[in-house]
């Protein structure tokens, strides 16, 4: 399992590097579309995994959830690049999806009951909306390259450091972080994750500068201090996303969301923390960076 996990992690790093290089080198913002394509795939695959895990969503609802999850990123990008109103595209997509689910709740009530309707809305927001927010990070008006680098470096370093520190010190300091949700996670591992997330954000900033990036920070604080704050928030949200996913899986009675990524499980197992962290990255880079 550890070998599979390592190989998958190495492939993940190589893909991330390729995506960042493409975004940086392809002009006029079109390099970002490669990353958007990956986000779209995450939305669709994540929706499929959640639908399968929840098991109560009707066939008509599945069609709505999958279609609108698939549209969440493309419509955000189209509205943003054409009219500079990506958030409007995001709102229209989610609104239309919820409206159709409400119509099915009335017209197909025998199959689309309250539980399945609420579950469908949950999947739409989790897989669709949160992935569209990642696309918003990818299309920030300023510092989008830095934001993507911070996100892609800080999140996996949070996971890696939490895992390594927990493995090394978890038995010596066995205080559990959330025993009812994820019994194997420890407080000391979470602290290791915080250090990794902070280090990842700081490293991402100076790596960005080293490769010729120009950052216009919208704050009087020094860059390293801003990155420490951002990295801390990213790490907290990454670990919260991981615990949230664990709670969902425990509720559904499953160990992994899927088997697509050897050693990691499914797409949502790998990107749960990224989806949550994307929210704080977007807020931080709009108001602080």
CSV table of C-alpha atoms in Angstrom, one decimal:
chain,number,residue,atom,x,y,z
A,1,UNK,CA,0.0,0.0,0.0
A,2,UNK,CA,2.8,2.4,0.9
A,3,UNK,CA,4.5,1.8,-2.5
A,4,UNK,CA,1.2,2.4,-4.4
A,5,UNK,CA,0.7,5.6,-2.3
A,6,UNK,CA,4.2,6.8,-3.0
A,7,UNK,CA,3.9,6.2,-6.8
A,8,UNK,CA,0.5,8.0,-6.9
A,9,UNK,CA,2.0,10.9,-5.0
A,10,UNK,CA,5.0,11.2,-7.4
A,11,UNK,CA,2.6,11.2,-10.4
A,12,UNK,CA,0.5,13.8,-8.6
A,13,UNK,CA,3.5,16.0,-8.1
A,14,UNK,CA,4.6,15.6,-11.8
A,15,UNK,CA,1.1,16.5,-13.0
A,16,UNK,CA,0.9,19.5,-10.8
A,17,UNK,CA,4.3,20.8,-12.1
A,18,UNK,CA,3.1,20.3,-15.7
A,19,UNK,CA,-0.1,22.2,-15.0
A,20,UNK,CA,1.7,25.1,-13.3
A,21,UNK,CA,4.2,25.3,-16.1
A,22,UNK,CA,1.4,25.3,-18.7
A,23,UNK,CA,-0.4,28.0,-16.9
A,24,UNK,CA,2.7,30.1,-16.6
A,25,UNK,CA,4.0,29.7,-20.1
A,26,UNK,CA,0.8,29.8,-22.3
A,27,UNK,CA,-0.1,33.4,-22.8
A,28,UNK,CA,-3.4,35.4,-22.4
A,29,UNK,CA,-4.7,33.2,-19.6
A,30,UNK,CA,-5.3,30.2,-21.8
A,31,UNK,CA,-2.8,28.1,-19.9
A,32,UNK,CA,-5.3,28.2,-17.0
A,33,UNK,CA,-7.8,26.3,-19.2
A,34,UNK,CA,-5.7,23.2,-18.8
A,35,UNK,CA,-6.1,23.3,-15.1
A,36,UNK,CA,-9.8,24.1,-15.5
A,37,UNK,CA,-10.1,20.8,-17.5
A,38,UNK,CA,-8.7,18.9,-14.6
A,39,UNK,CA,-11.1,20.7,-12.2
A,40,UNK,CA,-14.0,19.7,-14.4
A,41,UNK,CA,-12.9,16.1,-14.3
A,42,UNK,CA,-12.6,16.3,-10.5
A,43,UNK,CA,-16.2,17.6,-10.3
A,44,UNK,CA,-17.6,14.9,-12.5
A,45,UNK,CA,-15.7,12.0,-10.9
A,46,UNK,CA,-16.3,13.4,-7.5
A,47,UNK,CA,-20.1,13.6,-8.1
A,48,UNK,CA,-20.1,10.0,-9.4
A,49,UNK,CA,-18.3,8.8,-6.3
A,50,UNK,CA,-20.6,10.6,-3.9
A,51,UNK,CA,-23.7,9.4,-5.8
A,52,UNK,CA,-22.5,5.8,-5.5
A,53,UNK,CA,-21.6,6.3,-1.8
A,54,UNK,CA,-24.9,7.9,-0.8
A,55,UNK,CA,-26.9,5.3,-2.7
A,56,UNK,CA,-30.2,7.0,-2.4
A,57,UNK,CA,-30.2,9.4,-5.3
A,58,UNK,CA,-32.7,8.6,-8.1
A,59,UNK,CA,-31.7,8.2,-11.7
A,60,UNK,CA,-33.2,11.5,-12.8
A,61,UNK,CA,-31.5,13.3,-9.9
A,62,UNK,CA,-28.2,11.6,-10.8
A,63,UNK,CA,-28.5,13.0,-14.3
A,64,UNK,CA,-29.1,16.6,-13.0
A,65,UNK,CA,-26.2,16.4,-10.5
A,66,UNK,CA,-23.7,15.0,-13.0
A,67,UNK,CA,-24.6,17.5,-15.7
A,68,UNK,CA,-24.5,20.5,-13.5
A,69,UNK,CA,-21.4,19.4,-11.7
A,70,UNK,CA,-19.8,19.1,-15.1
A,71,UNK,CA,-21.0,22.5,-16.1
A,72,UNK,CA,-19.9,24.3,-12.9
A,73,UNK,CA,-16.3,25.0,-14.0
A,74,UNK,CA,-16.9,25.6,-17.7
A,75,UNK,CA,-19.7,28.1,-17.1
A,76,UNK,CA,-17.7,29.9,-14.5
A,77,UNK,CA,-14.8,30.2,-16.9
A,78,UNK,CA,-17.0,31.3,-19.8
A,79,UNK,CA,-18.7,34.0,-17.7
A,80,UNK,CA,-15.4,35.1,-16.3
A,81,UNK,CA,-13.4,35.3,-19.5
A,82,UNK,CA,-16.2,36.8,-21.6
A,83,UNK,CA,-17.9,39.1,-19.2
A,84,UNK,CA,-15.7,39.2,-16.1
A,85,UNK,CA,-18.7,37.8,-14.1
A,86,UNK,CA,-17.6,34.3,-13.2
A,87,UNK,CA,-19.4,34.3,-9.9
A,88,UNK,CA,-22.7,35.0,-11.7
A,89,UNK,CA,-22.0,32.0,-13.9
A,90,UNK,CA,-21.4,29.9,-10.7
A,91,UNK,CA,-24.6,31.2,-9.2
A,92,UNK,CA,-26.7,30.5,-12.3
A,93,UNK,CA,-25.3,26.9,-12.5
A,94,UNK,CA,-26.0,26.1,-8.9
A,95,UNK,CA,-29.4,27.9,-9.0
A,96,UNK,CA,-30.5,26.0,-12.1
A,97,UNK,CA,-29.4,22.7,-10.7
A,98,UNK,CA,-31.3,23.2,-7.4
A,99,UNK,CA,-34.4,24.4,-9.3
A,100,UNK,CA,-34.4,21.2,-11.4
A,101,UNK,CA,-34.0,19.1,-8.3
A,102,UNK,CA,-37.0,20.9,-6.7
A,103,UNK,CA,-39.0,20.2,-9.9
A,104,UNK,CA,-38.1,16.5,-9.7
A,105,UNK,CA,-39.1,16.4,-6.0
A,106,UNK,CA,-42.6,17.4,-7.1
A,107,UNK,CA,-42.9,15.7,-10.5
A,108,UNK,CA,-41.0,12.4,-9.6
A,109,UNK,CA,-41.8,12.3,-5.9
A,110,UNK,CA,-42.0,8.6,-5.7
A,111,UNK,CA,-38.3,8.2,-6.6
A,112,UNK,CA,-37.0,11.7,-5.8
A,113,UNK,CA,-38.0,11.9,-2.1
A,114,UNK,CA,-36.8,14.4,0.4
A,115,UNK,CA,-33.7,12.4,1.5
A,116,UNK,CA,-32.6,11.9,-2.1
A,117,UNK,CA,-33.3,15.5,-3.0
A,118,UNK,CA,-31.2,16.8,-0.1
A,119,UNK,CA,-28.5,14.3,-0.9
A,120,UNK,CA,-28.4,15.5,-4.5
A,121,UNK,CA,-28.1,19.1,-3.4
A,122,UNK,CA,-25.3,18.1,-1.1
A,123,UNK,CA,-23.4,16.5,-4.0
A,124,UNK,CA,-24.0,19.4,-6.3
A,125,UNK,CA,-22.6,21.9,-3.8
A,126,UNK,CA,-19.7,19.6,-2.7
A,127,UNK,CA,-18.5,18.4,-6.0
A,128,UNK,CA,-19.8,21.3,-8.2
A,129,UNK,CA,-19.6,24.5,-6.2
A,130,UNK,CA,-16.4,23.8,-4.4
A,131,UNK,CA,-14.7,22.8,-7.7
A,132,UNK,CA,-15.9,26.0,-9.3
A,133,UNK,CA,-14.3,27.9,-6.5
A,134,UNK,CA,-11.0,26.2,-7.4
A,135,UNK,CA,-11.5,27.6,-10.9
A,136,UNK,CA,-12.1,31.0,-9.4
A,137,UNK,CA,-8.7,30.7,-7.7
A,138,UNK,CA,-7.3,29.8,-11.1
A,139,UNK,CA,-8.7,32.9,-12.7
A,140,UNK,CA,-8.0,35.5,-10.0
A,141,UNK,CA,-7.4,39.0,-11.5
A,142,UNK,CA,-4.0,39.3,-9.9
A,143,UNK,CA,-1.6,36.7,-8.5
A,144,UNK,CA,-3.5,33.7,-9.8
A,145,UNK,CA,-0.3,31.9,-10.6
A,146,UNK,CA,0.9,32.4,-7.0
A,147,UNK,CA,-2.5,31.4,-5.6
A,148,UNK,CA,-2.4,28.1,-7.6
A,149,UNK,CA,1.1,27.3,-6.5
A,150,UNK,CA,0.3,28.0,-2.9
A,151,UNK,CA,-2.8,25.8,-3.1
A,152,UNK,CA,-1.0,22.9,-4.9
A,153,UNK,CA,2.0,23.0,-2.6
A,154,UNK,CA,0.5,23.8,0.8
A,155,UNK,CA,-2.3,21.2,0.7
A,156,UNK,CA,-0.2,18.1,-0.1
A,157,UNK,CA,2.5,19.2,2.3
A,158,UNK,CA,-0.2,19.4,5.0
A,159,UNK,CA,-1.3,15.9,4.2
A,160,UNK,CA,2.3,14.5,4.0
A,161,UNK,CA,3.6,16.1,7.2
A,162,UNK,CA,0.4,15.2,9.1
A,163,UNK,CA,0.9,11.6,8.0
A,164,UNK,CA,4.6,11.4,8.7
A,165,UNK,CA,4.5,13.2,12.1
A,166,UNK,CA,1.5,11.1,13.1
A,167,UNK,CA,3.3,7.9,12.1
A,168,UNK,CA,6.5,8.9,14.0
A,169,UNK,CA,5.0,10.4,17.2
A,170,UNK,CA,1.4,9.2,17.2
A,171,UNK,CA,2.1,6.2,19.5
A,172,UNK,CA,4.3,8.3,21.9
A,173,UNK,CA,1.7,11.1,22.0
A,174,UNK,CA,-1.6,9.2,21.3
A,175,UNK,CA,-4.1,12.0,21.8
A,176,UNK,CA,-6.7,11.6,19.1
A,177,UNK,CA,-7.9,14.5,17.0
A,178,UNK,CA,-11.4,13.3,16.2
A,179,UNK,CA,-11.7,9.7,17.4
A,180,UNK,CA,-15.4,9.2,16.4
A,181,UNK,CA,-14.8,10.4,12.8
A,182,UNK,CA,-11.2,9.3,12.1
A,183,UNK,CA,-9.7,7.2,14.8
A,184,UNK,CA,-6.2,7.1,13.3
A,185,UNK,CA,-5.6,10.9,13.2
A,186,UNK,CA,-3.8,12.4,16.2
A,187,UNK,CA,-3.3,15.9,17.5
A,188,UNK,CA,0.4,15.7,17.0
A,189,UNK,CA,-0.1,14.7,13.4
A,190,UNK,CA,-2.4,17.7,13.0
A,191,UNK,CA,0.3,20.0,14.4
A,192,UNK,CA,2.7,18.4,11.9
A,193,UNK,CA,0.2,19.2,9.2
A,194,UNK,CA,0.0,22.9,10.3
A,195,UNK,CA,3.8,23.1,10.0
A,196,UNK,CA,3.8,21.5,6.6
A,197,UNK,CA,1.0,23.8,5.3
A,198,UNK,CA,2.8,26.9,6.5
A,199,UNK,CA,6.1,25.8,5.1
A,200,UNK,CA,4.4,25.0,1.8
A,201,UNK,CA,2.9,28.4,1.5
A,202,UNK,CA,6.1,30.2,2.3
A,203,UNK,CA,8.1,27.9,-0.1
A,204,UNK,CA,5.6,28.5,-2.8
A,205,UNK,CA,5.9,32.2,-2.6
A,206,UNK,CA,9.7,32.3,-2.7
A,207,UNK,CA,9.7,29.7,-5.5
A,208,UNK,CA,7.3,31.9,-7.4
A,209,UNK,CA,9.6,34.9,-6.9
A,210,UNK,CA,12.7,32.8,-7.8
A,211,UNK,CA,11.2,31.9,-11.2
A,212,UNK,CA,10.6,35.6,-12.0
A,213,UNK,CA,7.1,36.0,-10.7
A,214,UNK,CA,6.0,39.5,-9.6
A,215,UNK,CA,3.7,39.6,-6.6
A,216,UNK,CA,1.7,42.8,-5.7
A,217,UNK,CA,0.7,42.1,-2.1
A,218,UNK,CA,-2.3,44.1,-1.0
A,219,UNK,CA,-1.1,44.5,2.6
A,220,UNK,CA,1.5,46.3,4.6
A,221,UNK,CA,2.6,43.0,6.2
A,222,UNK,CA,5.9,41.4,4.9
A,223,UNK,CA,5.4,38.7,2.4
A,224,UNK,CA,6.6,35.9,4.7
A,225,UNK,CA,4.1,36.9,7.4
A,226,UNK,CA,1.2,36.9,4.9
A,227,UNK,CA,2.2,33.4,3.6
A,228,UNK,CA,2.4,32.1,7.2
A,229,UNK,CA,-1.2,33.3,7.8
A,230,UNK,CA,-2.4,31.9,4.5
A,231,UNK,CA,-0.6,28.6,5.0
A,232,UNK,CA,-2.0,28.2,8.5
A,233,UNK,CA,-5.5,28.8,7.2
A,234,UNK,CA,-5.0,26.4,4.2
A,235,UNK,CA,-3.7,23.7,6.6
A,236,UNK,CA,-6.6,24.1,8.9
A,237,UNK,CA,-9.1,23.9,6.1
A,238,UNK,CA,-7.3,21.0,4.5
A,239,UNK,CA,-7.5,18.9,7.6
A,240,UNK,CA,-11.1,20.0,8.2
A,241,UNK,CA,-11.9,18.8,4.6
A,242,UNK,CA,-10.2,15.5,5.3
A,243,UNK,CA,-12.2,15.0,8.5
A,244,UNK,CA,-15.4,16.1,6.8
A,245,UNK,CA,-14.8,13.4,4.1
A,246,UNK,CA,-14.1,10.8,6.8
A,247,UNK,CA,-17.4,11.7,8.4
A,248,UNK,CA,-19.3,11.3,5.1
A,249,UNK,CA,-17.6,7.9,4.5
A,250,UNK,CA,-18.4,6.8,8.0
A,251,UNK,CA,-22.0,7.8,7.5
A,252,UNK,CA,-22.1,5.8,4.3
A,253,UNK,CA,-20.3,2.8,5.8
A,254,UNK,CA,-17.4,2.8,3.3
A,255,UNK,CA,-13.6,3.0,3.7
A,256,UNK,CA,-12.8,4.8,0.5
A,257,UNK,CA,-14.8,6.8,-2.0
A,258,UNK,CA,-13.3,4.9,-4.9
A,259,UNK,CA,-10.3,3.1,-6.2
A,260,UNK,CA,-9.1,5.4,-9.0
A,261,UNK,CA,-6.0,6.5,-7.2
A,262,UNK,CA,-4.0,3.6,-5.9
A,263,UNK,CA,-3.1,4.0,-2.2
A,264,UNK,CA,-5.3,7.1,-1.9
A,265,UNK,CA,-8.7,5.8,-2.8
A,266,UNK,CA,-11.0,7.9,-5.0
A,267,UNK,CA,-10.9,11.4,-6.4
A,268,UNK,CA,-12.7,12.8,-3.3
A,269,UNK,CA,-10.3,11.1,-1.0
A,270,UNK,CA,-7.4,12.9,-2.7
A,271,UNK,CA,-9.0,16.3,-3.2
A,272,UNK,CA,-11.3,16.7,-0.2
A,273,UNK,CA,-8.8,19.0,1.5
A,274,UNK,CA,-8.1,20.9,-1.7
A,275,UNK,CA,-11.8,21.7,-2.1
A,276,UNK,CA,-12.0,23.1,1.4
A,277,UNK,CA,-8.7,24.9,1.1
A,278,UNK,CA,-9.7,26.6,-2.2
A,279,UNK,CA,-12.3,28.6,-0.3
A,280,UNK,CA,-9.7,30.2,2.1
A,281,UNK,CA,-7.2,30.7,-0.8
A,282,UNK,CA,-9.8,32.6,-2.8
A,283,UNK,CA,-10.8,34.8,0.2
A,284,UNK,CA,-7.2,35.4,1.2
A,285,UNK,CA,-6.0,36.4,-2.3
A,286,UNK,CA,-9.0,38.7,-2.9
A,287,UNK,CA,-8.6,40.6,0.4
A,288,UNK,CA,-5.0,40.1,1.5
A,289,UNK,CA,-2.8,39.3,-1.5
